[in-house]
CSV table of C-alpha atoms in Angstrom, one decimal:
chain,number,residue,atom,x,y,z
A,1,UNK,CA,0.0,0.0,0.0
A,2,UNK,CA,1.5,3.3,-1.1
A,3,UNK,CA,2.0,6.1,1.5
A,4,UNK,CA,2.4,9.6,0.0
A,5,UNK,CA,1.2,13.1,0.5
A,6,UNK,CA,0.1,14.0,-3.0
A,7,UNK,CA,1.4,13.3,-6.5
A,8,UNK,CA,4.4,15.5,-7.1
A,9,UNK,CA,4.4,17.4,-10.4
A,10,UNK,CA,5.2,14.6,-12.8
A,11,UNK,CA,2.0,12.8,-12.1
A,12,UNK,CA,-1.0,12.0,-14.3
A,13,UNK,CA,-1.8,15.4,-15.5
A,14,UNK,CA,1.8,16.7,-15.6
A,15,UNK,CA,2.3,14.4,-18.5
A,16,UNK,CA,-1.0,14.6,-20.3
A,17,UNK,CA,-0.5,17.4,-22.9
A,18,UNK,CA,-3.3,19.8,-23.3
A,19,UNK,CA,-2.1,21.6,-26.3
A,20,UNK,CA,1.6,21.1,-27.0
A,21,UNK,CA,3.4,22.6,-29.9
A,22,UNK,CA,7.0,22.7,-31.2
A,23,UNK,CA,9.1,23.5,-34.2
A,24,UNK,CA,12.1,22.0,-36.0
A,25,UNK,CA,13.4,21.6,-39.5
A,26,UNK,CA,12.1,18.8,-41.7
A,27,UNK,CA,14.8,16.2,-42.1
A,28,UNK,CA,15.2,12.8,-43.8
A,29,UNK,CA,15.6,9.5,-42.1
A,30,UNK,CA,18.9,8.4,-40.7
A,31,UNK,CA,20.9,6.2,-43.0
A,32,UNK,CA,20.8,2.5,-42.0
A,33,UNK,CA,24.3,1.3,-41.2
A,34,UNK,CA,26.0,-0.9,-43.9
A,35,UNK,CA,27.3,-3.3,-41.3
A,36,UNK,CA,24.6,-5.6,-40.1
A,37,UNK,CA,24.6,-6.5,-36.4
A,38,UNK,CA,22.7,-9.3,-34.7
A,39,UNK,CA,19.4,-8.0,-33.3
A,40,UNK,CA,19.5,-7.7,-29.6
A,41,UNK,CA,17.8,-5.8,-26.8
A,42,UNK,CA,18.6,-2.9,-24.6
A,43,UNK,CA,17.7,-3.5,-20.9
A,44,UNK,CA,17.1,-0.7,-18.5
A,45,UNK,CA,17.1,-1.7,-14.8
A,46,UNK,CA,14.7,0.2,-12.6
A,47,UNK,CA,15.8,1.0,-9.1
A,48,UNK,CA,12.8,2.0,-6.9
A,49,UNK,CA,13.3,4.6,-4.1
A,50,UNK,CA,10.5,5.3,-1.7
A,51,UNK,CA,12.0,7.3,1.1
A,52,UNK,CA,12.3,10.8,-0.4
A,53,UNK,CA,8.7,12.0,-0.6
A,54,UNK,CA,7.0,9.4,1.7
A,55,UNK,CA,4.4,11.3,3.7
A,56,UNK,CA,0.8,10.8,4.6
A,57,UNK,CA,-2.0,12.3,2.5
A,58,UNK,CA,-3.3,15.2,4.6
A,59,UNK,CA,-6.7,16.7,4.5
A,60,UNK,CA,-6.9,20.2,2.9
A,61,UNK,CA,-9.4,22.8,4.1
A,62,UNK,CA,-9.4,24.2,0.6
A,63,UNK,CA,-10.1,20.8,-0.9
A,64,UNK,CA,-6.9,20.9,-2.9
A,65,UNK,CA,-5.6,17.3,-2.2
A,66,UNK,CA,-5.2,15.4,-5.4
A,67,UNK,CA,-8.1,17.3,-6.9
A,68,UNK,CA,-6.2,20.5,-6.5
A,69,UNK,CA,-2.9,19.2,-7.8
A,70,UNK,CA,-4.6,17.6,-10.8
A,71,UNK,CA,-7.6,19.8,-11.2
A,72,UNK,CA,-7.2,20.7,-14.8
A,73,UNK,CA,-7.3,17.4,-16.5
A,74,UNK,CA,-9.4,17.8,-19.6
A,75,UNK,CA,-7.3,16.0,-22.3
A,76,UNK,CA,-5.6,12.7,-22.7
A,77,UNK,CA,-3.0,13.4,-25.4
A,78,UNK,CA,0.4,15.0,-25.3
A,79,UNK,CA,1.7,16.2,-28.2
A,80,UNK,CA,13.8,18.5,-33.6
A,81,UNK,CA,16.2,18.0,-36.2
A,82,UNK,CA,19.3,16.2,-37.2
A,83,UNK,CA,20.1,12.5,-37.1
A,84,UNK,CA,22.6,10.5,-35.2
A,85,UNK,CA,24.7,7.4,-35.2
A,86,UNK,CA,24.7,4.9,-32.3
A,87,UNK,CA,27.9,3.3,-31.1
A,88,UNK,CA,26.7,-0.3,-31.3
A,89,UNK,CA,27.6,-3.0,-28.7
A,90,UNK,CA,27.7,-6.7,-28.9
A,91,UNK,CA,25.8,-7.3,-25.6
A,92,UNK,CA,22.7,-5.9,-23.9
A,93,UNK,CA,23.0,-2.5,-22.4
A,94,UNK,CA,21.6,-1.7,-19.0
A,95,UNK,CA,21.0,1.5,-17.1
A,96,UNK,CA,19.4,2.4,-13.8
A,97,UNK,CA,16.0,3.8,-13.5
A,98,UNK,CA,14.5,5.1,-10.2
A,99,UNK,CA,10.8,5.2,-9.2
A,100,UNK,CA,10.6,8.7,-7.6
A,101,UNK,CA,7.4,7.6,-5.8
A,102,UNK,CA,5.2,9.1,-8.5
A,103,UNK,CA,7.2,8.6,-11.6
A,104,UNK,CA,10.1,6.5,-13.1
A,105,UNK,CA,13.3,8.3,-13.8
A,106,UNK,CA,16.4,7.6,-15.8
A,107,UNK,CA,19.9,9.0,-15.1
A,108,UNK,CA,21.6,10.2,-18.3
A,109,UNK,CA,24.6,12.3,-19.2
A,110,UNK,CA,24.5,14.8,-22.1
A,111,UNK,CA,27.2,16.6,-24.0
A,112,UNK,CA,31.0,16.6,-24.1
A,113,UNK,CA,32.2,16.6,-21.4
A,114,UNK,CA,29.3,14.7,-19.9
A,115,UNK,CA,26.7,16.5,-17.7
A,116,UNK,CA,24.6,14.4,-15.5
A,117,UNK,CA,20.8,14.8,-15.0
A,118,UNK,CA,17.6,12.9,-14.4
A,119,UNK,CA,14.7,12.6,-16.8
A,120,UNK,CA,11.3,11.0,-16.5
A,121,UNK,CA,10.7,7.9,-18.6
A,122,UNK,CA,7.3,8.3,-20.3
A,123,UNK,CA,5.3,6.1,-22.6
A,124,UNK,CA,2.7,8.8,-22.8
A,125,UNK,CA,4.8,11.3,-24.7
A,126,UNK,CA,7.4,11.1,-27.5
A,127,UNK,CA,10.0,13.8,-27.1
A,128,UNK,CA,13.2,14.1,-25.0
A,129,UNK,CA,13.7,17.4,-23.3
A,130,UNK,CA,16.1,18.4,-20.5
A,131,UNK,CA,16.4,21.3,-18.2
A,132,UNK,CA,18.9,24.0,-19.3
A,133,UNK,CA,21.4,25.5,-16.9
A,134,UNK,CA,20.0,29.0,-17.5
A,135,UNK,CA,16.4,27.9,-17.1
A,136,UNK,CA,13.8,30.2,-15.6
A,137,UNK,CA,11.9,28.1,-13.0
A,138,UNK,CA,8.2,28.8,-12.7
A,139,UNK,CA,6.9,26.6,-9.9
A,140,UNK,CA,3.2,25.9,-10.1
A,141,UNK,CA,2.9,25.6,-6.3
A,142,UNK,CA,5.2,26.7,-3.5
A,143,UNK,CA,5.7,23.0,-2.6
A,144,UNK,CA,7.2,22.3,-6.1
A,145,UNK,CA,11.0,21.6,-6.0
A,146,UNK,CA,13.1,23.8,-8.1
A,147,UNK,CA,13.3,22.8,-11.7
A,148,UNK,CA,17.1,22.6,-11.4
A,149,UNK,CA,17.0,20.0,-8.6
A,150,UNK,CA,17.7,16.9,-10.8
A,151,UNK,CA,20.4,18.3,-12.9
A,152,UNK,CA,20.8,20.8,-15.8
A,153,UNK,CA,22.5,21.0,-19.2
A,154,UNK,CA,24.8,23.9,-20.0
A,155,UNK,CA,25.0,24.0,-23.8
A,156,UNK,CA,28.0,26.4,-23.6
A,157,UNK,CA,30.0,23.8,-21.8
A,158,UNK,CA,29.5,21.1,-24.4
A,159,UNK,CA,31.7,21.2,-27.5
A,160,UNK,CA,29.4,18.8,-29.3
A,161,UNK,CA,26.1,20.7,-28.8
A,162,UNK,CA,24.5,21.8,-32.0
A,163,UNK,CA,21.4,24.0,-31.6
A,164,UNK,CA,19.2,24.4,-34.7
A,165,UNK,CA,17.7,27.7,-33.8
A,166,UNK,CA,14.1,26.5,-33.6
A,167,UNK,CA,11.9,26.7,-30.6
A,168,UNK,CA,10.3,23.9,-28.5
A,169,UNK,CA,7.2,24.3,-26.4
A,170,UNK,CA,4.9,22.0,-24.6
A,171,UNK,CA,2.1,22.7,-22.1
A,172,UNK,CA,0.4,20.2,-19.9
A,173,UNK,CA,-3.1,20.0,-18.5
A,174,UNK,CA,-2.1,21.0,-14.9
A,175,UNK,CA,-0.6,24.3,-16.3
A,176,UNK,CA,3.0,23.0,-16.1
A,177,UNK,CA,5.1,23.6,-19.3
A,178,UNK,CA,8.5,23.7,-20.8
A,179,UNK,CA,9.9,26.0,-23.5
A,180,UNK,CA,13.3,26.0,-25.1
A,181,UNK,CA,15.5,25.2,-28.1
A,182,UNK,CA,15.8,22.1,-30.3
A,183,UNK,CA,19.2,20.7,-31.1
A,184,UNK,CA,21.4,17.6,-30.9
A,185,UNK,CA,24.3,16.3,-28.8
A,186,UNK,CA,25.9,13.2,-27.5
A,187,UNK,CA,23.7,11.3,-24.9
A,188,UNK,CA,25.0,8.5,-22.7
A,189,UNK,CA,22.7,6.1,-21.0
A,190,UNK,CA,24.9,3.8,-18.8
A,191,UNK,CA,27.2,2.6,-21.5
A,192,UNK,CA,25.0,3.2,-24.5
A,193,UNK,CA,26.3,6.2,-26.5
A,194,UNK,CA,24.0,8.1,-28.9
A,195,UNK,CA,25.8,10.6,-31.0
A,196,UNK,CA,23.5,13.6,-31.9
A,197,UNK,CA,20.2,12.4,-30.5
A,198,UNK,CA,17.6,15.1,-31.2
A,199,UNK,CA,16.2,16.7,-28.0
A,200,UNK,CA,15.2,20.1,-26.6
A,201,UNK,CA,16.8,22.1,-23.9
A,202,UNK,CA,14.4,24.1,-21.7
A,203,UNK,CA,15.1,27.7,-20.9
A,204,UNK,CA,11.8,28.1,-19.0
A,205,UNK,CA,10.0,25.4,-17.2
A,206,UNK,CA,7.2,24.8,-14.7
A,207,UNK,CA,8.3,21.2,-14.0
A,208,UNK,CA,11.1,19.9,-11.8
A,209,UNK,CA,12.2,17.1,-14.2
A,210,UNK,CA,12.8,16.7,-17.9
A,211,UNK,CA,11.0,14.1,-19.9
A,212,UNK,CA,12.3,11.1,-21.8
A,213,UNK,CA,9.3,10.4,-24.1
A,214,UNK,CA,9.3,7.1,-25.9
A,215,UNK,CA,5.9,7.0,-27.5
A,216,UNK,CA,4.7,7.0,-31.1
A,217,UNK,CA,6.3,9.6,-33.4
A,218,UNK,CA,2.8,10.9,-34.2
A,219,UNK,CA,2.8,12.4,-30.7
A,220,UNK,CA,6.0,14.4,-31.2
A,221,UNK,CA,5.5,18.1,-30.8
A,222,UNK,CA,6.9,18.6,-34.3
A,223,UNK,CA,3.5,17.3,-35.6
A,224,UNK,CA,1.8,20.4,-34.2
A,225,UNK,CA,3.6,22.9,-36.5
A,226,UNK,CA,3.3,23.8,-40.2
A,227,UNK,CA,4.3,21.7,-42.0
A,228,UNK,CA,3.8,18.8,-39.6
A,229,UNK,CA,6.7,16.3,-39.5
A,230,UNK,CA,8.2,13.7,-37.2
A,231,UNK,CA,11.8,12.5,-36.4
A,232,UNK,CA,13.5,9.4,-35.0
A,233,UNK,CA,13.0,9.5,-31.3
A,234,UNK,CA,15.0,7.2,-28.9
A,235,UNK,CA,13.4,3.8,-29.5
A,236,UNK,CA,13.0,4.3,-33.3
A,237,UNK,CA,16.6,5.4,-33.5
A,238,UNK,CA,17.7,2.2,-31.8
A,239,UNK,CA,15.9,0.2,-34.5
A,240,UNK,CA,17.1,2.3,-37.4
A,241,UNK,CA,20.7,1.9,-36.3
A,242,UNK,CA,20.5,-1.8,-35.9
A,243,UNK,CA,20.7,-2.0,-32.1
A,244,UNK,CA,17.3,-3.6,-31.9
A,245,UNK,CA,15.3,-5.3,-34.6
A,246,UNK,CA,11.9,-3.7,-33.9
A,247,UNK,CA,10.6,-0.5,-32.5
A,248,UNK,CA,9.2,-2.1,-29.4
A,249,UNK,CA,9.7,-2.4,-25.6
A,250,UNK,CA,8.4,-4.3,-22.6
A,251,UNK,CA,7.6,-2.6,-19.3
A,252,UNK,CA,7.9,-4.5,-16.0
A,253,UNK,CA,7.5,-2.1,-13.0
A,254,UNK,CA,7.4,-4.9,-10.4
A,255,UNK,CA,5.6,-4.8,-7.1
A,256,UNK,CA,5.2,-1.4,-5.4
A,257,UNK,CA,7.5,-2.4,-2.5
A,258,UNK,CA,10.1,-4.0,-4.8
A,259,UNK,CA,13.5,-2.4,-5.4
A,260,UNK,CA,13.8,-3.2,-9.1
A,261,UNK,CA,11.9,-3.3,-12.3
A,262,UNK,CA,12.9,-3.1,-15.9
A,263,UNK,CA,12.1,-2.0,-19.5
A,264,UNK,CA,13.5,-3.9,-22.4
A,265,UNK,CA,13.8,-2.1,-25.8
A,266,UNK,CA,13.5,-4.7,-28.6
A,267,UNK,CA,12.9,-7.6,-26.2
A,268,UNK,CA,10.4,-9.6,-24.1
A,269,UNK,CA,11.1,-11.4,-20.8
A,270,UNK,CA,9.0,-14.5,-20.6
A,271,UNK,CA,9.7,-14.9,-16.9
A,272,UNK,CA,8.1,-11.6,-16.0
A,273,UNK,CA,4.5,-12.6,-16.8
A,274,UNK,CA,2.1,-15.5,-16.0
A,275,UNK,CA,-0.5,-17.0,-18.2
A,276,UNK,CA,-0.8,-16.0,-21.8
A,277,UNK,CA,0.6,-12.8,-23.3
A,278,UNK,CA,-2.4,-11.6,-25.3
A,279,UNK,CA,-2.3,-8.9,-28.0
A,280,UNK,CA,-4.7,-6.1,-28.7
A,281,UNK,CA,-4.5,-3.4,-31.3
A,282,UNK,CA,-3.5,0.2,-30.5
A,283,UNK,CA,-6.5,2.3,-31.2
A,284,UNK,CA,-7.0,5.8,-32.6
A,285,UNK,CA,-8.5,7.8,-29.8
A,286,UNK,CA,-8.6,11.1,-31.8
A,287,UNK,CA,-9.4,10.3,-35.5
A,288,UNK,CA,-10.2,14.0,-36.1
A,289,UNK,CA,-6.6,14.9,-35.3
A,290,UNK,CA,-4.9,12.0,-37.1
A,291,UNK,CA,-5.8,9.2,-39.4
A,292,UNK,CA,-3.5,6.8,-37.4
A,293,UNK,CA,-3.0,6.2,-33.7
A,294,UNK,CA,-0.8,8.7,-31.9
A,295,UNK,CA,-1.1,7.5,-28.3
A,296,UNK,CA,-0.5,4.1,-26.8
A,297,UNK,CA,-4.2,3.4,-26.1
A,298,UNK,CA,-6.2,0.1,-26.3
A,299,UNK,CA,-9.8,-1.0,-25.8
A,300,UNK,CA,-10.8,-1.5,-22.2
A,301,UNK,CA,-14.0,-3.6,-22.2
A,302,UNK,CA,-14.8,-3.5,-18.5
A,303,UNK,CA,-13.6,-3.2,-14.9
A,304,UNK,CA,-15.1,-5.5,-12.3
A,305,UNK,CA,-14.7,-5.2,-8.5
A,306,UNK,CA,-14.3,-8.8,-7.3
A,307,UNK,CA,-14.6,-9.9,-3.6
A,308,UNK,CA,-14.9,-13.3,-2.0
A,309,UNK,CA,-18.7,-12.8,-2.0
A,310,UNK,CA,-19.6,-11.2,-5.3
A,311,UNK,CA,-18.5,-9.3,-8.4
A,312,UNK,CA,-19.7,-5.8,-9.4
A,313,UNK,CA,-19.2,-4.5,-12.9
A,314,UNK,CA,-18.3,-0.8,-13.0
A,315,UNK,CA,-17.8,-0.4,-16.8
A,316,UNK,CA,-20.6,-1.7,-18.9
A,317,UNK,CA,-19.4,-0.7,-22.4
A,318,UNK,CA,-16.0,-0.4,-23.9
A,319,UNK,CA,-13.8,2.7,-23.6
A,320,UNK,CA,-10.3,3.6,-24.7
A,321,UNK,CA,-7.5,3.3,-22.2
A,322,UNK,CA,-4.1,4.9,-22.4
A,323,UNK,CA,-1.3,2.8,-20.8
A,324,UNK,CA,1.0,5.6,-19.5
A,325,UNK,CA,4.1,5.1,-17.3
A,326,UNK,CA,4.2,8.9,-16.9
A,327,UNK,CA,1.0,8.8,-14.8
A,328,UNK,CA,0.8,7.8,-11.2
A,329,UNK,CA,-2.9,7.2,-10.6
A,330,UNK,CA,-5.7,6.0,-12.9
A,331,UNK,CA,-8.2,8.4,-14.4
A,332,UNK,CA,-11.7,7.7,-15.6
A,333,UNK,CA,-14.6,9.7,-17.0
A,334,UNK,CA,-16.5,11.0,-13.9
A,335,UNK,CA,-19.5,8.7,-14.4
A,336,UNK,CA,-17.3,5.6,-14.4
A,337,UNK,CA,-15.1,6.8,-11.6
A,338,UNK,CA,-18.2,7.4,-9.5
A,339,UNK,CA,-19.5,3.9,-10.3
A,340,UNK,CA,-16.1,2.4,-9.3
A,341,UNK,CA,-16.2,4.3,-6.0
A,342,UNK,CA,-19.7,3.1,-5.2
A,343,UNK,CA,-18.6,-0.5,-6.0
A,344,UNK,CA,-15.7,-0.4,-3.6
A,345,UNK,CA,-17.6,1.5,-0.9
A,346,UNK,CA,-15.8,4.8,-1.3
A,347,UNK,CA,-17.2,8.3,-1.4
A,348,UNK,CA,-15.8,11.6,-2.6
A,349,UNK,CA,-14.1,13.8,0.0
A,350,UNK,CA,-13.7,17.5,-0.7
A,351,UNK,CA,-11.4,17.6,2.3
A,352,UNK,CA,-8.9,15.1,0.7
A,353,UNK,CA,-9.7,15.8,-2.9
A,354,UNK,CA,-10.1,12.1,-3.6
A,355,UNK,CA,-12.4,9.1,-3.1
A,356,UNK,CA,-11.9,7.7,0.4
A,357,UNK,CA,-13.1,4.6,2.4
A,358,UNK,CA,-11.9,2.3,5.2
A,359,UNK,CA,-8.5,0.8,4.4
A,360,UNK,CA,-8.6,-2.8,3.3
A,361,UNK,CA,-7.6,-5.4,5.9
A,362,UNK,CA,-4.3,-7.2,5.5
A,363,UNK,CA,-6.1,-10.4,4.4
A,364,UNK,CA,-8.4,-8.6,1.9
A,365,UNK,CA,-8.0,-10.4,-1.4
A,366,UNK,CA,-10.4,-8.2,-3.3
A,367,UNK,CA,-9.3,-7.1,-6.8
A,368,UNK,CA,-10.2,-4.7,-9.6
A,369,UNK,CA,-10.3,-6.8,-12.7
A,370,UNK,CA,-9.5,-5.0,-16.0
A,371,UNK,CA,-10.8,-6.7,-19.2
A,372,UNK,CA,-8.9,-6.0,-22.4
A,373,UNK,CA,-10.7,-7.7,-25.2
A,374,UNK,CA,-11.2,-10.8,-23.2
A,375,UNK,CA,-7.8,-10.6,-21.4
A,376,UNK,CA,-8.3,-10.1,-17.6
A,377,UNK,CA,-5.7,-8.3,-15.5
A,378,UNK,CA,-6.4,-8.5,-11.8
A,379,UNK,CA,-5.1,-5.7,-9.6
A,380,UNK,CA,-5.3,-6.1,-5.8
A,381,UNK,CA,-7.4,-3.5,-4.2
A,382,UNK,CA,-4.5,-2.9,-1.8
A,383,UNK,CA,-2.5,-1.5,-4.8
A,384,UNK,CA,-5.2,1.2,-5.3
A,385,UNK,CA,-5.3,2.1,-1.6
A,386,UNK,CA,-3.2,5.0,-0.2
A,387,UNK,CA,-3.0,5.8,3.5
A,388,UNK,CA,-4.1,9.2,4.7
A,389,UNK,CA,-3.2,11.0,7.9
A,390,UNK,CA,-6.5,9.7,9.4
A,391,UNK,CA,-5.9,6.3,10.9
A,392,UNK,CA,-7.8,3.6,9.1
A,393,UNK,CA,-8.9,5.9,6.2
A,394,UNK,CA,-7.6,5.3,2.7
A,395,UNK,CA,-7.8,7.3,-0.5
A,396,UNK,CA,-8.2,5.4,-3.7
A,397,UNK,CA,-5.8,5.6,-6.7
A,398,UNK,CA,-8.4,6.4,-9.3
A,399,UNK,CA,-9.8,9.9,-10.0
A,400,UNK,CA,-12.5,11.4,-12.2
A,401,UNK,CA,-11.6,13.8,-15.0
A,402,UNK,CA,-13.1,15.4,-18.0
A,403,UNK,CA,-11.9,13.1,-20.8
A,404,UNK,CA,-13.7,10.3,-22.6
A,405,UNK,CA,-11.0,7.6,-22.1
A,406,UNK,CA,-9.4,5.9,-19.2
A,407,UNK,CA,-5.7,6.7,-18.3
A,408,UNK,CA,-4.0,3.8,-16.5
A,409,UNK,CA,-0.9,4.8,-14.7
A,410,UNK,CA,1.6,3.1,-12.4
A,411,UNK,CA,-1.0,1.8,-9.9
A,412,UNK,CA,-2.3,-0.4,-12.7
A,413,UNK,CA,0.9,-1.0,-14.5
A,414,UNK,CA,2.5,-2.6,-11.4
A,415,UNK,CA,0.2,-5.5,-11.8
A,416,UNK,CA,0.8,-6.0,-15.5
A,417,UNK,CA,3.5,-6.9,-18.0
A,418,UNK,CA,3.1,-4.7,-21.0
A,419,UNK,CA,4.8,-5.1,-24.4
A,420,UNK,CA,4.4,-2.1,-26.7
A,421,UNK,CA,5.0,-3.0,-30.4
A,422,UNK,CA,5.1,0.4,-32.1
A,423,UNK,CA,5.9,-1.1,-35.5
A,424,UNK,CA,2.8,-3.2,-35.6
A,425,UNK,CA,0.6,-0.8,-33.6
A,426,UNK,CA,-0.2,-3.5,-31.0
A,427,UNK,CA,0.2,-4.0,-27.3
A,428,UNK,CA,0.5,-7.4,-25.6
A,429,UNK,CA,-0.6,-7.7,-22.0
A,430,UNK,CA,-0.4,-10.3,-19.2
A,431,UNK,CA,-0.5,-10.3,-15.5
A,432,UNK,CA,2.9,-9.6,-14.0
A,433,UNK,CA,5.0,-12.4,-12.5
A,434,UNK,CA,7.2,-11.0,-9.8
A,435,UNK,CA,10.4,-12.9,-10.3
A,436,UNK,CA,14.1,-12.3,-10.5
A,437,UNK,CA,14.5,-15.0,-13.2
A,438,UNK,CA,15.0,-14.0,-16.8
A,439,UNK,CA,14.2,-15.5,-20.2
A,440,UNK,CA,14.7,-12.7,-22.6
A,441,UNK,CA,14.0,-13.1,-26.3
A,442,UNK,CA,14.5,-10.3,-29.0
A,443,UNK,CA,11.4,-9.0,-30.7
A,444,UNK,CA,12.2,-9.3,-34.4
A,445,UNK,CA,8.8,-9.7,-36.2
A,446,UNK,CA,6.0,-9.6,-33.7
A,447,UNK,CA,6.1,-10.4,-30.1
A,448,UNK,CA,7.3,-14.0,-29.5
A,449,UNK,CA,4.7,-16.3,-27.9
A,450,UNK,CA,2.0,-13.7,-27.9
A,451,UNK,CA,-1.5,-14.5,-29.1
A,452,UNK,CA,-4.3,-12.3,-30.3
A,453,UNK,CA,-6.9,-11.6,-27.6
A,454,UNK,CA,-10.3,-13.2,-28.1
A,455,UNK,CA,-11.9,-9.8,-28.8
A,456,UNK,CA,-9.0,-8.4,-30.9
A,457,UNK,CA,-11.2,-7.1,-33.7
A,458,UNK,CA,-13.7,-5.4,-31.4
A,459,UNK,CA,-12.3,-2.0,-30.8
A,460,UNK,CA,-13.6,1.1,-29.1
A,461,UNK,CA,-14.5,4.0,-31.4
A,462,UNK,CA,-14.8,7.6,-30.0
A,463,UNK,CA,-18.4,8.8,-29.7
A,464,UNK,CA,-17.9,11.5,-32.3
A,465,UNK,CA,-16.9,8.9,-34.9
A,466,UNK,CA,-19.8,6.4,-34.4
């Protein structure tokens, strides 16, 4: 059971772009190297740290709580540039990633000589941006840490930095934002050297951490300018340069109280899930904006609250669901969130800005069962329960918001093993198996051992497209 005060800046809404935009020159694709290398995978080890921000959720007379921090969620989408060459290696590359209680971060170094900083790993966005040394910090709340706290990049101190003179800008639904300049430089990620990776350097930010977006290229901010265009972001660049065989990755966040998790670029670990790995299509949640999917969303057919005595359905018709590592909690349209609260015996508290109820007993085996096209992922109710400062009273890790899809963040992802196949526009899901054993297989053409879910062809369509 998680103990925290309130999600700190890089939570659900901090990474749900409301109206991002950006600018960069149109460029061609990177040349594919002449020398073929054996397809492999790149493994990132996650190191989870719980001590830094561990506080009890306190009541707020103003009703700010989570609702205040995340009051402006009205959208589910987030919306550089020269090419680079990767220094290829003959063995898997690993680097550490920490769970900063409300987000997963990666330690990277940028430039020559190298400058260290921490960025947030995010499946819900697609651009890399870092905090510049001359950044103007604009905290949204007085409790926000300075935007320089996790490291900055001084472009003047790097002899390999090449700015392209175009501006980068992104704004999020909670009013946080970053603005700066596009360019390229050397990026090191624990032994993996990327020469000239395109990214942005923020000179103004209302966020205390940069973002390492690894989503679909259609979500890059360069698609929001005229003329729209995309570029090779980190996972696509790994594929183009022969480091991995496919633009894909597998996310294993492990148990909340575990020290480690991992993400595999170009690979799947068969020891990290139980049962069948079932595949569903990535869906287009905004066909008016794009003819192809831009976010890593799938069809969620239902959520059932299961106890030893009975089962209560809380979603009676399919909706879209974004699987987002950059989000802490889970978000549902208000009608669905209210139904889920009723099912679990919770009620909305203006004082806490969240749904609250009596904390589950230690032997409570109740679960929230998420149905993805016939594939059931069971999440213990304990994972969705957060202690408050009131003894015996818990807040719940799902929230109402103004969108029309669900947003499933870390409280859901900790119970699932998720394989994102960006080449095939598919996501394979299974229940997580918490194990230190490994059986890693490269993803070359489709996810090995994965099968289509029973309801693969029955996808959710936005109301305005029916």
